[in-house]
Each structure stands twice: as structure tokens, then as C-alpha cells.
């Protein structure tokens, strides 16, 4: 595949076609060989139900292919069109306070609803049938940042599915009372129908009930991703299927990283340094270590990081000269990433991310950022001979979620490479010769559980098919 340097989302739908031609020429100048596109363009491909217009995407793919560039094609399912939300209002999510989130911002959709699943199958099938054998498609990107926007919903439909999920794992409806410690404040349930999602309460909700609800939501989301994956595998000829992970012990804890690692053909992930943190460089190897661990040591790919400053942190600083190359090359490509990709290629003219950095900034090619992007492309090309290199951890750690950050920082300061381990792993697993400390055991792998009345009806770390049709 070759090492990769590229803007993650080229967003061609935001620009007239003459700009596409300019983009491709500039991409060749900086040795881009992979772009991702399509994540947020469902409304452009299906303007009304069942009416598809693939013409513009055909031309985008033909253009990059003619210039030796391949594409990581998104399945579009992260943002269904407005016509879908208006016609099927039951897909709009309800928060813990009972407020329905309306269409009009990214993520205002309950992806596990039966109607949304049906629509996702339709658009994924259409994409697979059209581009499943296209040589320019290097990989499929399912959805976007699974579980980040709206991982769960507190509507009555989701509540009914939650009760069905509980019934599969607990022997009786009274069996939840013990593990959830509901005797404490007299909150015990006597009937399945009494069990609700952890909606807003005047005091704290039972923490075990809240955890089970998060496990259920995680299972639901993973089942959605599996459905897209199986469709694409059926319609493609060996094209890898993945999604972009948010790899940090404090990010995206609605879904366990190891469950997701087992569900993809390769781990592709993001990393954004915390600009105001005096030691934000520690987050770079931590993200790399977690991504490598979640993928079982397979070749990973840094799919998203920032060229310079972002727009969504409390304090957004521009990167200093050379920092972009250090972040991408030293922290990710040097250990075992198949490349260093960015979000995004061209700085947008409008919208929430108008003022975040891009490979091609508003200042154009007469800018320091562009010159550093050109240099990065040359560095990445020169590193092609070490593409198949892998990193072997020389330390192994054991700890819960809240302490993982501190332990990792201490190990980093001692120049030790770290592996992370899921909470259900054997404590001795992976301990190699010369291992000096235990393995950090990540404590947020939600789909794994043991109950007071016996093992939950699912193997450790497995993801069940959560049926939402009934």
C-alpha cells in the first residue's frame, strides 16, 4: 500500500469541480496517495428516498485514480439527510431529560432505530454495488467515530429494546435487583416493564444500571457496524472495512476499543493533541500504544490528526514549526503506523470547522503550513522501506481506567513502550522476556460483564446481534 500522507476528508461536495482539479494537482505535489471522502455526503447521493445520484462521486473517484491516488470511501451513514429525519421522526434521539434532539447538527440521529438501520442498509448496499470492484477504492470507512455523537437514546422504543437485552442476560426480571444493588434505596423492580433507561433523576442513578445501559448501547452500535461490514464484504472483493477509532483512555468510552478492534479488518484511528497541555506530547505515544493494542499488533493507520490548531478545544494553539512532522512521523509512523493522514485537505469556506487547520490552508501555498506539508510528503516517501516494521512493547501494565493516564506517563518518562490490555485478558498474557512492569488493563471495555447470578450470556468481549426490528 505504501506509506500515506494525506488529508483525511477531501470534502469535494463543498467545492465546485474546477477546485477538484486544482486539489488533485496539489495532492500530487505533496505525494498524497490516499484520500478519504464521502463521510458526510449522504444528502448529495440520495436526494430523496431511493433516488441516487452517483455522478459527482464517480467523477471524484475517476479524477484521483487517474493521478495515482486511491480513496478510502465512507459509507455516509453518520449523517442521514434531512428528508429522512422529517419523514421518520422516530429516529431522532431523546436525551436523559426527555428532550428530543432535532435535525440540524451533526449526529442528531438514533442510529439503532429500525428505520435508520433500514436506511443504512439501503445506502451501504447502493455504494457496495457501485464501487465494490472499483480499483481506486482502497478501503471502506464505516460511519464516522462510532459512538461519539449519540451512542444511546432514552425514548420508549430504545427502552423496550433495553429490557429485551436484559432478559437475554438475566434469568428473571428480579435478578437485576441484586447486581444493581437496588435494595439500597428501595428501588427494586418487580416487572420487566418497570425498568427504564437511566433518565434524569433527582439524585444519582444506580451506577450498575447506568453501566448496563451503556453496555447495551455499545452492543447496539457495534451490531450496526457489523451489519455494514458484512454487506461491504459481500459486495466487495477483499477491500478492507474499517472505521476511525478515537484512541484515548478518556475518549469514546461508550464502546470498548478491543471489541471494535475485532470488528475491523485494520485499525484506523485519530489523534488530536491537547493544545493547552504542557505535556501534550505524552498523548501521542499513548494513542499509538492503544491503537496498536486494540488491533492486536496489526499494521494500523493514523487516519486523522491536525496539521496545526483545531477549533473545538478550550484553547486552540497553532503548532510550532516542525511540530506537525514530529507528531505524525516520530509518534506514529516510526513505531508502526502505515502513514500520517490529516483532517482535512482543504480548509473549508464555512461551517463549524472553518477556522481549524488543513493541509491546504486559507493562506494557500504561500504559507508555512503548506511548506511543512510538502516536506512531510517527502519524509513519508523516504520512509517507505520500513512500512512493515512493528513495535514490540518492552513493558506491560495493569490498572483501571482512571489511573491509566498517570501510569502511561510514568512509563513514557522511563522510555518504555507500553501495551494496553482489555479487562478480561489474562494478566500474564503478552508478558515477554524482560518485561519490567505489568500490562495496563484498560477498564472501559463495556460489552464484557459478569453477573452475580452467573456469567452473562455472552463470551467475554463478544458482541451480540442486537435486534431492533420487533
CSV table of C-alpha atoms in Angstrom, one decimal:
chain,number,residue,atom,x,y,z
A,1,UNK,CA,0.0,0.0,0.0
A,2,UNK,CA,2.9,2.3,0.6
A,3,UNK,CA,3.2,4.9,3.4
A,4,UNK,CA,0.5,7.5,3.3
A,5,UNK,CA,0.4,11.2,3.8
A,6,UNK,CA,-3.0,12.8,3.1
A,7,UNK,CA,-5.9,15.0,4.3
A,8,UNK,CA,-8.4,12.6,5.8
A,9,UNK,CA,-11.6,14.2,4.3
A,10,UNK,CA,-11.3,15.9,1.0
A,11,UNK,CA,-15.0,17.1,1.1
A,12,UNK,CA,-15.4,17.5,-2.6
A,13,UNK,CA,-19.1,18.2,-2.2
A,14,UNK,CA,-18.2,21.5,-0.6
A,15,UNK,CA,-16.4,22.8,-3.7
A,16,UNK,CA,-17.1,23.4,-7.5
A,17,UNK,CA,-15.4,20.9,-9.8
A,18,UNK,CA,-12.7,23.2,-11.0
A,19,UNK,CA,-11.4,23.2,-7.4
A,20,UNK,CA,-11.2,19.4,-7.5
A,21,UNK,CA,-8.8,19.6,-10.4
A,22,UNK,CA,-6.6,22.1,-8.6
A,23,UNK,CA,-6.7,19.8,-5.5
A,24,UNK,CA,-5.6,16.8,-7.3
A,25,UNK,CA,-2.6,18.7,-8.8
A,26,UNK,CA,-1.6,19.9,-5.4
A,27,UNK,CA,-2.0,16.5,-3.9
A,28,UNK,CA,0.5,15.1,-6.4
A,29,UNK,CA,2.9,17.9,-5.4
A,30,UNK,CA,2.9,16.7,-1.8
A,31,UNK,CA,2.9,12.9,-2.6
A,32,UNK,CA,-0.6,12.2,-1.4
A,33,UNK,CA,-1.6,8.7,-2.3
A,34,UNK,CA,-4.8,8.2,-0.3
A,35,UNK,CA,-7.7,10.4,0.4
A,36,UNK,CA,-10.9,9.7,2.2
A,37,UNK,CA,-14.2,11.1,1.1
A,38,UNK,CA,-18.0,10.6,1.4
A,39,UNK,CA,-18.4,10.6,5.2
A,40,UNK,CA,-20.9,13.5,5.3
A,41,UNK,CA,-22.4,13.4,1.8
A,42,UNK,CA,-25.5,11.1,2.1
A,43,UNK,CA,-27.8,14.0,1.2
A,44,UNK,CA,-25.9,14.6,-2.1
A,45,UNK,CA,-26.0,10.9,-3.1
A,46,UNK,CA,-29.6,10.2,-2.2
A,47,UNK,CA,-31.6,13.4,-2.5
A,48,UNK,CA,-34.9,11.6,-1.8
A,49,UNK,CA,-35.6,8.0,-0.8
A,50,UNK,CA,-34.3,5.6,-3.4
A,51,UNK,CA,-33.2,8.3,-5.8
A,52,UNK,CA,-29.4,8.1,-6.2
A,53,UNK,CA,-27.0,10.5,-8.0
A,54,UNK,CA,-23.5,9.0,-8.1
A,55,UNK,CA,-22.3,11.2,-11.0
A,56,UNK,CA,-20.3,13.6,-8.9
A,57,UNK,CA,-18.7,10.9,-6.8
A,58,UNK,CA,-17.9,8.9,-10.0
A,59,UNK,CA,-16.0,11.9,-11.3
A,60,UNK,CA,-14.1,12.4,-8.0
A,61,UNK,CA,-13.0,8.8,-8.0
A,62,UNK,CA,-12.0,8.9,-11.7
A,63,UNK,CA,-10.0,12.0,-11.1
A,64,UNK,CA,-8.0,10.7,-8.2
A,65,UNK,CA,-7.5,7.3,-9.8
A,66,UNK,CA,-6.1,9.0,-13.0
A,67,UNK,CA,-3.5,10.6,-10.8
A,68,UNK,CA,-2.4,7.6,-8.9
A,69,UNK,CA,-4.4,8.3,-5.8
A,70,UNK,CA,-6.7,5.8,-4.1
A,71,UNK,CA,-9.7,6.5,-1.9
A,72,UNK,CA,-11.0,5.4,1.5
A,73,UNK,CA,-14.7,5.6,0.8
A,74,UNK,CA,-17.1,6.5,3.7
A,75,UNK,CA,-20.4,4.7,3.9
A,76,UNK,CA,-22.2,8.1,4.6
A,77,UNK,CA,-24.3,6.6,7.4
A,78,UNK,CA,-23.2,9.1,10.1
A,79,UNK,CA,-25.5,11.9,8.9
A,80,UNK,CA,-28.7,10.8,7.1
A,81,UNK,CA,-30.4,13.5,5.0
A,82,UNK,CA,-33.0,16.0,6.4
A,83,UNK,CA,-35.8,14.4,4.4
A,84,UNK,CA,-35.2,11.2,6.3
A,85,UNK,CA,-35.4,12.7,9.7
A,86,UNK,CA,-38.5,14.7,8.8
A,87,UNK,CA,-40.2,11.7,7.3
A,88,UNK,CA,-39.2,9.3,10.1
A,89,UNK,CA,-39.2,11.5,13.3
A,90,UNK,CA,-38.9,8.4,15.5
A,91,UNK,CA,-35.2,8.2,14.5
A,92,UNK,CA,-34.4,11.5,16.4
A,93,UNK,CA,-32.8,10.7,19.8
A,94,UNK,CA,-34.2,11.6,23.2
A,95,UNK,CA,-31.8,12.6,25.9
A,96,UNK,CA,-32.0,11.8,29.6
A,97,UNK,CA,-34.1,14.9,30.3
A,98,UNK,CA,-36.7,13.7,27.7
A,99,UNK,CA,-35.7,16.4,25.2
A,100,UNK,CA,-35.8,15.3,21.5
A,101,UNK,CA,-32.7,16.4,19.6
A,102,UNK,CA,-33.8,17.8,16.3
A,103,UNK,CA,-32.1,17.5,12.9
A,104,UNK,CA,-29.7,20.4,12.2
A,105,UNK,CA,-26.5,19.4,13.7
A,106,UNK,CA,-24.1,16.5,13.3
A,107,UNK,CA,-25.2,13.4,15.0
A,108,UNK,CA,-28.8,14.2,15.7
A,109,UNK,CA,-29.9,10.6,14.9
A,110,UNK,CA,-30.5,7.4,16.7
A,111,UNK,CA,-28.6,5.0,14.5
A,112,UNK,CA,-30.0,1.9,16.2
A,113,UNK,CA,-33.6,2.7,15.3
A,114,UNK,CA,-35.2,0.1,12.9
A,115,UNK,CA,-35.9,2.9,10.3
A,116,UNK,CA,-32.3,4.1,10.5
A,117,UNK,CA,-30.9,0.6,10.2
A,118,UNK,CA,-33.1,0.0,7.1
A,119,UNK,CA,-31.9,3.3,5.5
A,120,UNK,CA,-28.2,2.5,6.4
A,121,UNK,CA,-28.6,-0.9,4.7
A,122,UNK,CA,-30.0,0.7,1.6
A,123,UNK,CA,-27.3,3.3,1.1
A,124,UNK,CA,-24.5,0.9,2.0
A,125,UNK,CA,-25.8,-1.6,-0.5
A,126,UNK,CA,-26.0,1.0,-3.2
A,127,UNK,CA,-22.4,2.1,-2.5
A,128,UNK,CA,-21.1,-1.5,-2.4
A,129,UNK,CA,-22.9,-2.4,-5.6
A,130,UNK,CA,-21.5,0.6,-7.5
A,131,UNK,CA,-17.9,0.7,-6.1
A,132,UNK,CA,-17.3,-2.7,-4.7
A,133,UNK,CA,-15.0,-3.7,-7.5
A,134,UNK,CA,-13.6,-0.2,-8.2
A,135,UNK,CA,-9.8,-0.4,-8.2
A,136,UNK,CA,-9.4,3.1,-6.7
A,137,UNK,CA,-11.3,2.2,-3.5
A,138,UNK,CA,-8.5,1.1,-1.1
A,139,UNK,CA,-10.8,0.7,2.0
A,140,UNK,CA,-14.3,1.3,3.3
A,141,UNK,CA,-14.8,3.6,6.3
A,142,UNK,CA,-18.0,2.7,8.1
A,143,UNK,CA,-19.9,5.6,9.6
A,144,UNK,CA,-17.6,8.0,11.5
A,145,UNK,CA,-16.4,8.0,15.1
A,146,UNK,CA,-18.9,5.3,16.1
A,147,UNK,CA,-20.5,6.0,19.5
A,148,UNK,CA,-19.3,9.6,19.8
A,149,UNK,CA,-22.2,11.7,18.9
A,150,UNK,CA,-25.3,9.9,20.2
A,151,UNK,CA,-24.4,6.4,21.5
A,152,UNK,CA,-27.7,6.0,23.3
A,153,UNK,CA,-31.3,7.2,23.4
A,154,UNK,CA,-33.9,7.3,26.2
A,155,UNK,CA,-37.0,7.0,24.1
A,156,UNK,CA,-39.6,4.3,24.7
A,157,UNK,CA,-38.5,2.2,21.8
A,158,UNK,CA,-34.9,2.1,23.0
A,159,UNK,CA,-36.2,1.3,26.5
A,160,UNK,CA,-38.1,-1.7,25.2
A,161,UNK,CA,-35.0,-3.0,23.4
A,162,UNK,CA,-33.0,-2.4,26.6
A,163,UNK,CA,-35.4,-4.6,28.5
A,164,UNK,CA,-35.2,-7.3,25.8
A,165,UNK,CA,-31.4,-7.2,26.0
A,166,UNK,CA,-31.5,-7.5,29.8
A,167,UNK,CA,-33.8,-10.5,29.5
A,168,UNK,CA,-31.2,-12.3,27.5
A,169,UNK,CA,-28.6,-12.0,30.2
A,170,UNK,CA,-30.5,-12.2,33.4
A,171,UNK,CA,-32.5,-15.2,34.3
A,172,UNK,CA,-35.5,-13.3,35.7
A,173,UNK,CA,-36.6,-9.8,36.0
A,174,UNK,CA,-35.8,-9.9,39.7
A,175,UNK,CA,-32.3,-11.0,39.0
A,176,UNK,CA,-31.3,-7.4,38.2
A,177,UNK,CA,-32.1,-6.2,41.7
A,178,UNK,CA,-29.0,-7.8,43.3
A,179,UNK,CA,-26.3,-6.8,40.8
A,180,UNK,CA,-27.8,-3.3,40.6
A,181,UNK,CA,-27.9,-3.0,44.4
A,182,UNK,CA,-31.4,-1.6,44.1
A,183,UNK,CA,-32.3,-2.6,47.7
A,184,UNK,CA,-30.2,0.3,48.9
A,185,UNK,CA,-32.9,3.0,48.4
A,186,UNK,CA,-35.8,0.7,47.8
A,187,UNK,CA,-35.6,0.9,44.0
A,188,UNK,CA,-36.2,-2.8,43.3
A,189,UNK,CA,-38.1,-3.9,40.2
A,190,UNK,CA,-40.9,-6.4,40.2
A,191,UNK,CA,-41.7,-6.4,36.5
A,192,UNK,CA,-39.7,-6.0,33.3
A,193,UNK,CA,-41.9,-3.2,32.2
A,194,UNK,CA,-40.9,-1.1,35.2
A,195,UNK,CA,-37.2,-1.0,34.0
A,196,UNK,CA,-36.4,2.2,32.1
A,197,UNK,CA,-33.3,3.8,30.7
A,198,UNK,CA,-31.3,5.8,33.3
A,199,UNK,CA,-33.3,9.0,32.7
A,200,UNK,CA,-32.9,12.2,34.7
A,201,UNK,CA,-33.4,11.6,38.4
A,202,UNK,CA,-33.4,14.0,41.4
A,203,UNK,CA,-30.4,12.2,42.8
A,204,UNK,CA,-27.8,9.7,41.4
A,205,UNK,CA,-29.0,6.8,39.3
A,206,UNK,CA,-27.9,3.3,40.3
A,207,UNK,CA,-24.5,3.1,38.8
A,208,UNK,CA,-24.8,-0.6,37.8
A,209,UNK,CA,-28.0,0.1,35.9
A,210,UNK,CA,-26.2,3.0,34.2
A,211,UNK,CA,-23.3,0.7,33.2
A,212,UNK,CA,-25.6,-2.0,31.8
A,213,UNK,CA,-27.4,0.6,29.7
A,214,UNK,CA,-24.0,1.8,28.4
A,215,UNK,CA,-23.2,-1.8,27.6
A,216,UNK,CA,-26.4,-2.3,25.7
A,217,UNK,CA,-25.9,0.9,23.7
A,218,UNK,CA,-22.4,-0.2,22.9
A,219,UNK,CA,-23.6,-3.6,21.7
A,220,UNK,CA,-26.3,-1.9,19.6
A,221,UNK,CA,-23.8,0.4,17.9
A,222,UNK,CA,-21.3,-2.4,17.2
A,223,UNK,CA,-24.1,-4.5,15.7
A,224,UNK,CA,-24.9,-1.7,13.3
A,225,UNK,CA,-21.2,-1.5,12.3
A,226,UNK,CA,-21.1,-5.3,11.8
A,227,UNK,CA,-24.1,-5.1,9.5
A,228,UNK,CA,-22.4,-2.5,7.3
A,229,UNK,CA,-19.2,-4.5,7.3
A,230,UNK,CA,-20.8,-7.8,6.2
A,231,UNK,CA,-22.7,-6.0,3.4
A,232,UNK,CA,-19.5,-4.5,2.1
A,233,UNK,CA,-17.6,-7.7,2.4
A,234,UNK,CA,-20.3,-9.4,0.3
A,235,UNK,CA,-20.3,-6.7,-2.3
A,236,UNK,CA,-16.5,-6.1,-2.5
A,237,UNK,CA,-13.7,-8.3,-3.5
A,238,UNK,CA,-11.4,-8.2,-0.5
A,239,UNK,CA,-11.5,-4.5,0.2
A,240,UNK,CA,-10.7,-3.9,3.9
A,241,UNK,CA,-13.5,-2.5,6.0
A,242,UNK,CA,-12.7,-0.2,9.0
A,243,UNK,CA,-13.8,2.9,10.9
A,244,UNK,CA,-11.9,5.7,12.6
A,245,UNK,CA,-11.3,5.0,16.2
A,246,UNK,CA,-10.9,7.7,18.8
A,247,UNK,CA,-8.0,6.1,20.7
A,248,UNK,CA,-7.6,7.6,24.1
A,249,UNK,CA,-8.5,6.1,27.5
A,250,UNK,CA,-10.7,9.2,28.1
A,251,UNK,CA,-12.4,9.3,24.7
A,252,UNK,CA,-15.3,7.4,23.2
A,253,UNK,CA,-15.8,5.2,26.3
A,254,UNK,CA,-19.2,4.2,25.0
A,255,UNK,CA,-17.6,1.3,23.1
A,256,UNK,CA,-14.6,-0.8,24.1
A,257,UNK,CA,-11.6,-0.5,21.9
A,258,UNK,CA,-10.9,-4.2,21.8
A,259,UNK,CA,-14.4,-5.1,20.7
A,260,UNK,CA,-14.1,-2.6,17.9
A,261,UNK,CA,-10.6,-3.9,17.0
A,262,UNK,CA,-12.0,-7.4,16.5
A,263,UNK,CA,-14.7,-6.0,14.2
A,264,UNK,CA,-12.5,-4.3,11.6
A,265,UNK,CA,-10.0,-5.5,9.1
A,266,UNK,CA,-7.5,-2.9,10.2
A,267,UNK,CA,-7.4,-0.3,12.9
A,268,UNK,CA,-7.5,3.2,11.6
A,269,UNK,CA,-7.6,5.9,14.2
A,270,UNK,CA,-7.5,9.6,15.1
A,271,UNK,CA,-5.3,11.6,17.4
A,272,UNK,CA,-5.5,15.2,18.5
A,273,UNK,CA,-3.1,16.6,21.0
A,274,UNK,CA,-4.5,18.8,23.8
A,275,UNK,CA,-3.0,22.1,22.8
A,276,UNK,CA,-3.0,23.8,26.2
A,277,UNK,CA,-1.4,20.8,28.0
A,278,UNK,CA,2.2,21.4,28.8
A,279,UNK,CA,3.0,17.7,28.3
A,280,UNK,CA,0.6,17.0,25.4
A,281,UNK,CA,3.4,15.1,23.6
A,282,UNK,CA,2.7,12.2,26.0
A,283,UNK,CA,-0.7,11.7,24.4
A,284,UNK,CA,1.0,10.9,21.1
A,285,UNK,CA,2.6,7.5,22.1
A,286,UNK,CA,-0.4,6.8,24.3
A,287,UNK,CA,-2.7,7.0,21.3
A,288,UNK,CA,-0.3,4.9,19.3
A,289,UNK,CA,0.0,2.2,22.0
A,290,UNK,CA,-3.7,1.9,22.5
A,291,UNK,CA,-4.4,1.7,18.7
A,292,UNK,CA,-1.7,-1.0,18.3
A,293,UNK,CA,-3.0,-2.9,21.3
A,294,UNK,CA,-6.7,-2.7,20.1
A,295,UNK,CA,-5.6,-4.1,16.7
A,296,UNK,CA,-3.7,-7.0,18.2
A,297,UNK,CA,-0.4,-5.7,16.8
A,298,UNK,CA,-1.6,-5.4,13.2
A,299,UNK,CA,-0.5,-2.6,11.0
A,300,UNK,CA,-2.5,0.5,11.9
A,301,UNK,CA,-3.1,3.8,10.2
A,302,UNK,CA,-3.3,7.3,11.7
A,303,UNK,CA,-6.3,8.4,9.7
A,304,UNK,CA,-6.9,11.8,11.3
A,305,UNK,CA,-4.8,14.4,13.1
A,306,UNK,CA,-4.3,18.1,12.9
A,307,UNK,CA,-1.9,20.0,10.7
A,308,UNK,CA,-1.9,22.8,13.2
A,309,UNK,CA,-4.6,24.2,15.5
A,310,UNK,CA,-8.1,22.9,15.8
A,311,UNK,CA,-11.3,24.9,16.6
A,312,UNK,CA,-13.0,22.8,19.3
A,313,UNK,CA,-10.7,22.7,22.3
A,314,UNK,CA,-10.9,25.2,25.1
A,315,UNK,CA,-7.7,26.8,23.9
A,316,UNK,CA,-6.6,26.3,20.3
A,317,UNK,CA,-2.9,27.0,19.6
A,318,UNK,CA,-1.2,26.8,16.3
A,319,UNK,CA,1.6,24.1,16.2
A,320,UNK,CA,5.1,25.4,16.3
A,321,UNK,CA,7.5,24.9,13.3
A,322,UNK,CA,8.3,21.2,13.0
A,323,UNK,CA,5.7,20.0,15.5
A,324,UNK,CA,3.4,18.6,12.7
A,325,UNK,CA,6.2,16.4,11.4
A,326,UNK,CA,7.2,15.3,14.9
A,327,UNK,CA,3.6,14.4,15.8
A,328,UNK,CA,2.9,12.4,12.7
A,329,UNK,CA,6.3,10.8,12.0
A,330,UNK,CA,8.0,10.3,15.3
A,331,UNK,CA,5.0,9.3,17.3
A,332,UNK,CA,3.0,7.3,14.8
A,333,UNK,CA,4.8,6.4,11.5
A,334,UNK,CA,8.1,5.5,13.2
A,335,UNK,CA,6.5,2.9,15.6
A,336,UNK,CA,4.1,1.1,13.2
A,337,UNK,CA,1.5,3.4,11.5
A,338,UNK,CA,1.1,2.9,7.8
A,339,UNK,CA,1.1,6.6,7.3
A,340,UNK,CA,0.1,10.0,8.6
A,341,UNK,CA,-3.2,11.3,7.4
A,342,UNK,CA,-4.9,14.5,8.3
A,343,UNK,CA,-8.3,16.0,8.8
A,344,UNK,CA,-8.6,17.8,6.5
A,345,UNK,CA,-7.3,18.5,3.0
A,346,UNK,CA,-8.6,22.0,2.2
A,347,UNK,CA,-9.7,24.5,4.8
A,348,UNK,CA,-13.5,25.0,4.4
A,349,UNK,CA,-15.1,28.3,3.5
A,350,UNK,CA,-17.9,27.9,6.1
A,351,UNK,CA,-19.3,25.8,8.9
A,352,UNK,CA,-18.2,24.8,12.3
A,353,UNK,CA,-14.7,23.9,11.2
A,354,UNK,CA,-14.0,27.0,9.1
A,355,UNK,CA,-11.2,28.1,11.4
A,356,UNK,CA,-9.4,24.8,12.0
A,357,UNK,CA,-6.2,24.0,10.2
A,358,UNK,CA,-5.9,22.0,7.0
A,359,UNK,CA,-3.2,20.7,4.7
A,360,UNK,CA,-4.1,23.4,2.2
A,361,UNK,CA,-4.9,26.4,4.5
A,362,UNK,CA,-6.8,29.6,3.7
A,363,UNK,CA,-3.5,31.2,3.1
A,364,UNK,CA,-2.9,28.8,0.2
A,365,UNK,CA,0.5,27.5,-0.9
A,366,UNK,CA,2.4,30.7,0.1
A,367,UNK,CA,2.3,29.7,3.8
A,368,UNK,CA,4.5,27.9,6.4
A,369,UNK,CA,1.9,25.2,6.8
A,370,UNK,CA,1.9,24.3,3.1
A,371,UNK,CA,5.7,24.2,3.0
A,372,UNK,CA,5.7,21.8,6.0
A,373,UNK,CA,3.2,19.7,4.3
A,374,UNK,CA,5.4,19.5,1.2
A,375,UNK,CA,8.4,18.5,3.4
A,376,UNK,CA,6.3,15.9,5.2
A,377,UNK,CA,5.3,14.2,2.0
A,378,UNK,CA,9.0,13.8,1.1
A,379,UNK,CA,9.8,12.4,4.5
A,380,UNK,CA,7.0,9.9,4.3
A,381,UNK,CA,8.0,8.8,0.8
A,382,UNK,CA,11.6,8.2,2.1
A,383,UNK,CA,10.2,6.0,4.9
A,384,UNK,CA,8.5,3.5,2.6
A,385,UNK,CA,11.1,0.8,3.2
A,386,UNK,CA,10.2,0.5,6.9
A,387,UNK,CA,6.4,0.2,6.2
A,388,UNK,CA,6.2,-3.4,7.6
A,389,UNK,CA,8.1,-2.6,10.8
A,390,UNK,CA,6.3,-3.4,14.0
A,391,UNK,CA,6.8,-2.2,17.6
A,392,UNK,CA,7.2,-4.7,20.4
A,393,UNK,CA,6.3,-3.5,23.9
A,394,UNK,CA,9.1,-3.8,26.5
A,395,UNK,CA,6.7,-3.3,29.4
A,396,UNK,CA,3.3,-4.4,30.4
A,397,UNK,CA,0.9,-2.7,32.7
A,398,UNK,CA,-2.1,-3.4,34.9
A,399,UNK,CA,-4.6,-0.8,36.0
A,400,UNK,CA,-8.1,0.6,35.9
A,401,UNK,CA,-9.3,3.4,33.6
A,402,UNK,CA,-8.9,6.4,35.9
A,403,UNK,CA,-5.2,5.6,36.6
A,404,UNK,CA,-4.2,4.6,33.0
A,405,UNK,CA,-3.1,8.1,32.1
A,406,UNK,CA,-0.8,8.6,35.0
A,407,UNK,CA,0.8,5.1,34.7
A,408,UNK,CA,1.4,5.6,31.0
A,409,UNK,CA,3.0,9.0,31.5
A,410,UNK,CA,5.3,7.4,34.1
A,411,UNK,CA,6.3,4.6,31.8
A,412,UNK,CA,6.8,7.0,28.9
A,413,UNK,CA,9.2,9.1,31.1
A,414,UNK,CA,11.2,5.9,31.7
A,415,UNK,CA,11.4,5.3,27.9
A,416,UNK,CA,9.3,2.2,28.0
A,417,UNK,CA,6.9,1.2,25.2
A,418,UNK,CA,3.5,0.1,26.6
A,419,UNK,CA,0.8,-2.3,25.6
A,420,UNK,CA,-2.8,-1.9,26.8
A,421,UNK,CA,-4.9,-4.9,27.6
A,422,UNK,CA,-8.7,-5.4,27.9
A,423,UNK,CA,-10.1,-6.0,31.4
A,424,UNK,CA,-10.9,-9.7,30.6
A,425,UNK,CA,-7.4,-10.5,29.5
A,426,UNK,CA,-5.1,-12.9,31.3
A,427,UNK,CA,-2.8,-10.8,33.5
A,428,UNK,CA,0.2,-12.8,32.2
A,429,UNK,CA,-0.8,-12.6,28.5
A,430,UNK,CA,1.8,-10.9,26.4
A,431,UNK,CA,4.4,-10.7,29.1
A,432,UNK,CA,7.7,-11.1,27.1
A,433,UNK,CA,11.2,-11.6,28.2
A,434,UNK,CA,12.5,-8.7,30.2
A,435,UNK,CA,9.0,-7.3,31.0
A,436,UNK,CA,9.6,-4.9,33.8
A,437,UNK,CA,6.0,-3.9,34.9
A,438,UNK,CA,2.5,-5.4,34.5
A,439,UNK,CA,0.3,-4.6,31.5
A,440,UNK,CA,-2.1,-1.6,31.7
A,441,UNK,CA,-5.5,-3.1,31.7
A,442,UNK,CA,-8.0,-0.7,30.1
A,443,UNK,CA,-11.1,-0.7,32.3
A,444,UNK,CA,-13.8,0.6,29.9
A,445,UNK,CA,-14.5,-2.5,27.8
A,446,UNK,CA,-18.2,-2.2,28.3
A,447,UNK,CA,-19.6,-5.3,26.5
A,448,UNK,CA,-17.8,-7.7,28.8
A,449,UNK,CA,-19.6,-8.4,32.1
A,450,UNK,CA,-20.1,-10.9,34.9
A,451,UNK,CA,-23.3,-11.1,36.9
A,452,UNK,CA,-24.0,-12.0,40.5
A,453,UNK,CA,-26.3,-14.8,39.3
A,454,UNK,CA,-23.7,-16.3,36.9
A,455,UNK,CA,-21.8,-15.4,33.7
A,456,UNK,CA,-23.7,-13.1,31.4
A,457,UNK,CA,-25.0,-15.0,28.3
A,458,UNK,CA,-22.2,-13.8,26.0
A,459,UNK,CA,-18.5,-14.7,25.8
A,460,UNK,CA,-16.0,-12.2,27.2
A,461,UNK,CA,-15.6,-9.3,24.8
A,462,UNK,CA,-18.1,-10.7,22.3
A,463,UNK,CA,-20.7,-8.5,20.6
A,464,UNK,CA,-24.2,-9.9,20.2
A,465,UNK,CA,-26.6,-9.0,17.4
A,466,UNK,CA,-29.0,-6.6,19.0
A,467,UNK,CA,-32.3,-7.0,17.1
A,468,UNK,CA,-34.3,-3.8,16.9
A,469,UNK,CA,-37.0,-5.0,14.4
A,470,UNK,CA,-39.6,-6.4,16.8
